[in-house]
Amino acid sequence: MSAMTRTLFVSLGLALMSASLAEAKTMSPAAVATIGQHKLLTDADGQSLYTFDKDQPGKSECTLLCALAWPPFEAPAGAKASGHWSIVTRPTGVTQWAYNGAPLYTYHFDSQPGDVHGDGAEGVWHVARP
């Protein structure tokens, strides 16, 4: 194999690896679960995700004590927005996932995957639906 052919194969391999890594970072950060007859978004551990009616698109209003009961669904460093998914930067600098602009949260009192104890809480918390 000539040096030029080897260089071409190495370059092609690196390009394919880069494309794979970029695709991996833009995969959906949540899963879709079916609870009863309803579909909802969950984190990787199967914990239900919620939206908060008092949030503005792209901005979380759930801070301090609120965030203790409703932890933000954090986006890891290097996460990329894609499709319905975006990233919100909280006042503390922590980043969290948003779906259709709505910041997402888990609920501290959901102890098992599939629990939806927070749905309808205070009339302003709702399970996130795809």
mmCIF file with all atom_site columns, C-alpha atoms in Angstrom, residues 41-121:
data_model
loop_
_atom_site.group_PDB
_atom_site.id
_atom_site.type_symbol
_atom_site.label_atom_id
_atom_site.label_alt_id
_atom_site.label_comp_id
_atom_site.label_asym_id
_atom_site.label_entity_id
_atom_site.label_seq_id
_atom_site.pdbx_PDB_ins_code
_atom_site.Cartn_x
_atom_site.Cartn_y
_atom_site.Cartn_z
_atom_site.occupancy
_atom_site.B_iso_or_equiv
_atom_site.pdbx_formal_charge
_atom_site.auth_seq_id
_atom_site.auth_comp_id
_atom_site.auth_asym_id
_atom_site.auth_atom_id
_atom_site.pdbx_PDB_model_num
ATOM 1  C CA . LEU A 1 41  ? -39.952 11.537 28.903 1.00 0.00 ? 41  LEU A CA 1
ATOM 2  C CA . THR A 1 42  ? -37.580 9.926  31.400 1.00 0.00 ? 42  THR A CA 1
ATOM 3  C CA . ASP A 1 43  ? -33.919 10.253 32.251 1.00 0.00 ? 43  ASP A CA 1
ATOM 4  C CA . ALA A 1 44  ? -31.456 7.391  31.704 1.00 0.00 ? 44  ALA A CA 1
ATOM 5  C CA . ASP A 1 45  ? -32.501 5.832  35.041 1.00 0.00 ? 45  ASP A CA 1
ATOM 6  C CA . GLY A 1 46  ? -36.189 5.801  34.090 1.00 0.00 ? 46  GLY A CA 1
ATOM 7  C CA . GLN A 1 47  ? -37.077 8.726  36.375 1.00 0.00 ? 47  GLN A CA 1
ATOM 8  C CA . SER A 1 48  ? -39.933 10.834 35.020 1.00 0.00 ? 48  SER A CA 1
ATOM 9  C CA . LEU A 1 49  ? -39.129 14.309 33.717 1.00 0.00 ? 49  LEU A CA 1
ATOM 10 C CA . TYR A 1 50  ? -41.315 17.325 34.423 1.00 0.00 ? 50  TYR A CA 1
ATOM 11 C CA . THR A 1 51  ? -41.996 20.844 33.177 1.00 0.00 ? 51  THR A CA 1
ATOM 12 C CA . PHE A 1 52  ? -42.853 23.865 35.323 1.00 0.00 ? 52  PHE A CA 1
ATOM 13 C CA . ASP A 1 53  ? -45.566 26.290 34.131 1.00 0.00 ? 53  ASP A CA 1
ATOM 14 C CA . LYS A 1 54  ? -43.779 29.287 35.697 1.00 0.00 ? 54  LYS A CA 1
ATOM 15 C CA . ASP A 1 55  ? -40.680 28.813 33.501 1.00 0.00 ? 55  ASP A CA 1
ATOM 16 C CA . GLN A 1 56  ? -40.189 31.009 30.462 1.00 0.00 ? 56  GLN A CA 1
ATOM 17 C CA . PRO A 1 57  ? -38.950 29.399 27.225 1.00 0.00 ? 57  PRO A CA 1
ATOM 18 C CA . GLY A 1 58  ? -35.237 28.803 27.707 1.00 0.00 ? 58  GLY A CA 1
ATOM 19 C CA . LYS A 1 59  ? -35.217 30.092 31.306 1.00 0.00 ? 59  LYS A CA 1
ATOM 20 C CA . SER A 1 60  ? -35.668 28.230 34.585 1.00 0.00 ? 60  SER A CA 1
ATOM 21 C CA . GLU A 1 61  ? -37.631 29.904 37.370 1.00 0.00 ? 61  GLU A CA 1
ATOM 22 C CA . CYS A 1 62  ? -37.186 26.926 39.749 1.00 0.00 ? 62  CYS A CA 1
ATOM 23 C CA . THR A 1 63  ? -34.241 27.882 41.954 1.00 0.00 ? 63  THR A CA 1
ATOM 24 C CA . LEU A 1 64  ? -33.075 27.523 45.560 1.00 0.00 ? 64  LEU A CA 1
ATOM 25 C CA . LEU A 1 65  ? -35.585 25.492 47.618 1.00 0.00 ? 65  LEU A CA 1
ATOM 26 C CA . CYS A 1 66  ? -37.640 24.695 44.535 1.00 0.00 ? 66  CYS A CA 1
ATOM 27 C CA . ALA A 1 67  ? -34.590 23.048 42.931 1.00 0.00 ? 67  ALA A CA 1
ATOM 28 C CA . LEU A 1 68  ? -34.132 20.815 45.989 1.00 0.00 ? 68  LEU A CA 1
ATOM 29 C CA . ALA A 1 69  ? -37.539 19.214 45.407 1.00 0.00 ? 69  ALA A CA 1
ATOM 30 C CA . TRP A 1 70  ? -37.318 19.512 41.619 1.00 0.00 ? 70  TRP A CA 1
ATOM 31 C CA . PRO A 1 71  ? -33.672 18.909 40.621 1.00 0.00 ? 71  PRO A CA 1
ATOM 32 C CA . PRO A 1 72  ? -32.834 20.146 37.126 1.00 0.00 ? 72  PRO A CA 1
ATOM 33 C CA . PHE A 1 73  ? -32.233 17.498 34.469 1.00 0.00 ? 73  PHE A CA 1
ATOM 34 C CA . GLU A 1 74  ? -28.582 18.428 34.028 1.00 0.00 ? 74  GLU A CA 1
ATOM 35 C CA . ALA A 1 75  ? -26.858 18.545 30.670 1.00 0.00 ? 75  ALA A CA 1
ATOM 36 C CA . PRO A 1 76  ? -23.269 17.277 30.772 1.00 0.00 ? 76  PRO A CA 1
ATOM 37 C CA . ALA A 1 77  ? -20.337 19.410 29.661 1.00 0.00 ? 77  ALA A CA 1
ATOM 38 C CA . GLY A 1 78  ? -20.058 19.364 25.889 1.00 0.00 ? 78  GLY A CA 1
ATOM 39 C CA . ALA A 1 79  ? -23.746 18.524 25.347 1.00 0.00 ? 79  ALA A CA 1
ATOM 40 C CA . LYS A 1 80  ? -25.172 19.927 22.136 1.00 0.00 ? 80  LYS A CA 1
ATOM 41 C CA . ALA A 1 81  ? -28.666 21.168 21.365 1.00 0.00 ? 81  ALA A CA 1
ATOM 42 C CA . SER A 1 82  ? -30.407 19.279 18.569 1.00 0.00 ? 82  SER A CA 1
ATOM 43 C CA . GLY A 1 83  ? -33.961 19.152 17.231 1.00 0.00 ? 83  GLY A CA 1
ATOM 44 C CA . HIS A 1 84  ? -36.444 19.580 20.094 1.00 0.00 ? 84  HIS A CA 1
ATOM 45 C CA . TRP A 1 85  ? -33.593 19.599 22.626 1.00 0.00 ? 85  TRP A CA 1
ATOM 46 C CA . SER A 1 86  ? -31.898 22.743 23.877 1.00 0.00 ? 86  SER A CA 1
ATOM 47 C CA . ILE A 1 87  ? -29.730 23.681 26.827 1.00 0.00 ? 87  ILE A CA 1
ATOM 48 C CA . VAL A 1 88  ? -30.606 26.235 29.498 1.00 0.00 ? 88  VAL A CA 1
ATOM 49 C CA . THR A 1 89  ? -27.971 27.842 31.704 1.00 0.00 ? 89  THR A CA 1
ATOM 50 C CA . ARG A 1 90  ? -29.263 28.237 35.241 1.00 0.00 ? 90  ARG A CA 1
ATOM 51 C CA . PRO A 1 91  ? -28.347 31.258 37.441 1.00 0.00 ? 91  PRO A CA 1
ATOM 52 C CA . THR A 1 92  ? -25.795 29.006 39.201 1.00 0.00 ? 92  THR A CA 1
ATOM 53 C CA . GLY A 1 93  ? -24.064 28.231 35.891 1.00 0.00 ? 93  GLY A CA 1
ATOM 54 C CA . VAL A 1 94  ? -25.332 24.637 35.829 1.00 0.00 ? 94  VAL A CA 1
ATOM 55 C CA . THR A 1 95  ? -26.756 23.628 32.464 1.00 0.00 ? 95  THR A CA 1
ATOM 56 C CA . GLN A 1 96  ? -29.981 21.700 32.116 1.00 0.00 ? 96  GLN A CA 1
ATOM 57 C CA . TRP A 1 97  ? -31.849 20.115 29.249 1.00 0.00 ? 97  TRP A CA 1
ATOM 58 C CA . ALA A 1 98  ? -34.982 21.684 27.825 1.00 0.00 ? 98  ALA A CA 1
ATOM 59 C CA . TYR A 1 99  ? -37.514 20.071 25.503 1.00 0.00 ? 99  TYR A CA 1
ATOM 60 C CA . ASN A 1 100 ? -39.282 22.430 23.086 1.00 0.00 ? 100 ASN A CA 1
ATOM 61 C CA . GLY A 1 101 ? -37.784 25.282 25.127 1.00 0.00 ? 101 GLY A CA 1
ATOM 62 C CA . ALA A 1 102 ? -39.216 24.024 28.449 1.00 0.00 ? 102 ALA A CA 1
ATOM 63 C CA . PRO A 1 103 ? -36.544 23.295 31.093 1.00 0.00 ? 103 PRO A CA 1
ATOM 64 C CA . LEU A 1 104 ? -36.817 19.753 32.464 1.00 0.00 ? 104 LEU A CA 1
ATOM 65 C CA . TYR A 1 105 ? -36.675 18.497 36.045 1.00 0.00 ? 105 TYR A CA 1
ATOM 66 C CA . THR A 1 106 ? -36.903 15.281 38.018 1.00 0.00 ? 106 THR A CA 1
ATOM 67 C CA . TYR A 1 107 ? -38.915 15.080 41.249 1.00 0.00 ? 107 TYR A CA 1
ATOM 68 C CA . HIS A 1 108 ? -37.174 14.311 44.531 1.00 0.00 ? 108 HIS A CA 1
ATOM 69 C CA . PHE A 1 109 ? -40.132 12.225 45.780 1.00 0.00 ? 109 PHE A CA 1
ATOM 70 C CA . ASP A 1 110 ? -40.267 9.911  42.742 1.00 0.00 ? 110 ASP A CA 1
ATOM 71 C CA . SER A 1 111 ? -38.337 6.962  44.161 1.00 0.00 ? 111 SER A CA 1
ATOM 72 C CA . GLN A 1 112 ? -38.866 4.308  41.473 1.00 0.00 ? 112 GLN A CA 1
ATOM 73 C CA . PRO A 1 113 ? -38.593 4.450  37.687 1.00 0.00 ? 113 PRO A CA 1
ATOM 74 C CA . GLY A 1 114 ? -42.010 5.265  36.295 1.00 0.00 ? 114 GLY A CA 1
ATOM 75 C CA . ASP A 1 115 ? -43.220 7.132  39.392 1.00 0.00 ? 115 ASP A CA 1
ATOM 76 C CA . VAL A 1 116 ? -45.171 10.270 38.480 1.00 0.00 ? 116 VAL A CA 1
ATOM 77 C CA . HIS A 1 117 ? -45.940 11.629 41.954 1.00 0.00 ? 117 HIS A CA 1
ATOM 78 C CA . GLY A 1 118 ? -45.133 15.167 40.810 1.00 0.00 ? 118 GLY A CA 1
ATOM 79 C CA . ASP A 1 119 ? -47.620 15.255 37.940 1.00 0.00 ? 119 ASP A CA 1
ATOM 80 C CA . GLY A 1 120 ? -50.122 18.032 38.637 1.00 0.00 ? 120 GLY A CA 1
ATOM 81 C CA . ALA A 1 121 ? -48.331 19.218 41.802 1.00 0.00 ? 121 ALA A CA 1
#
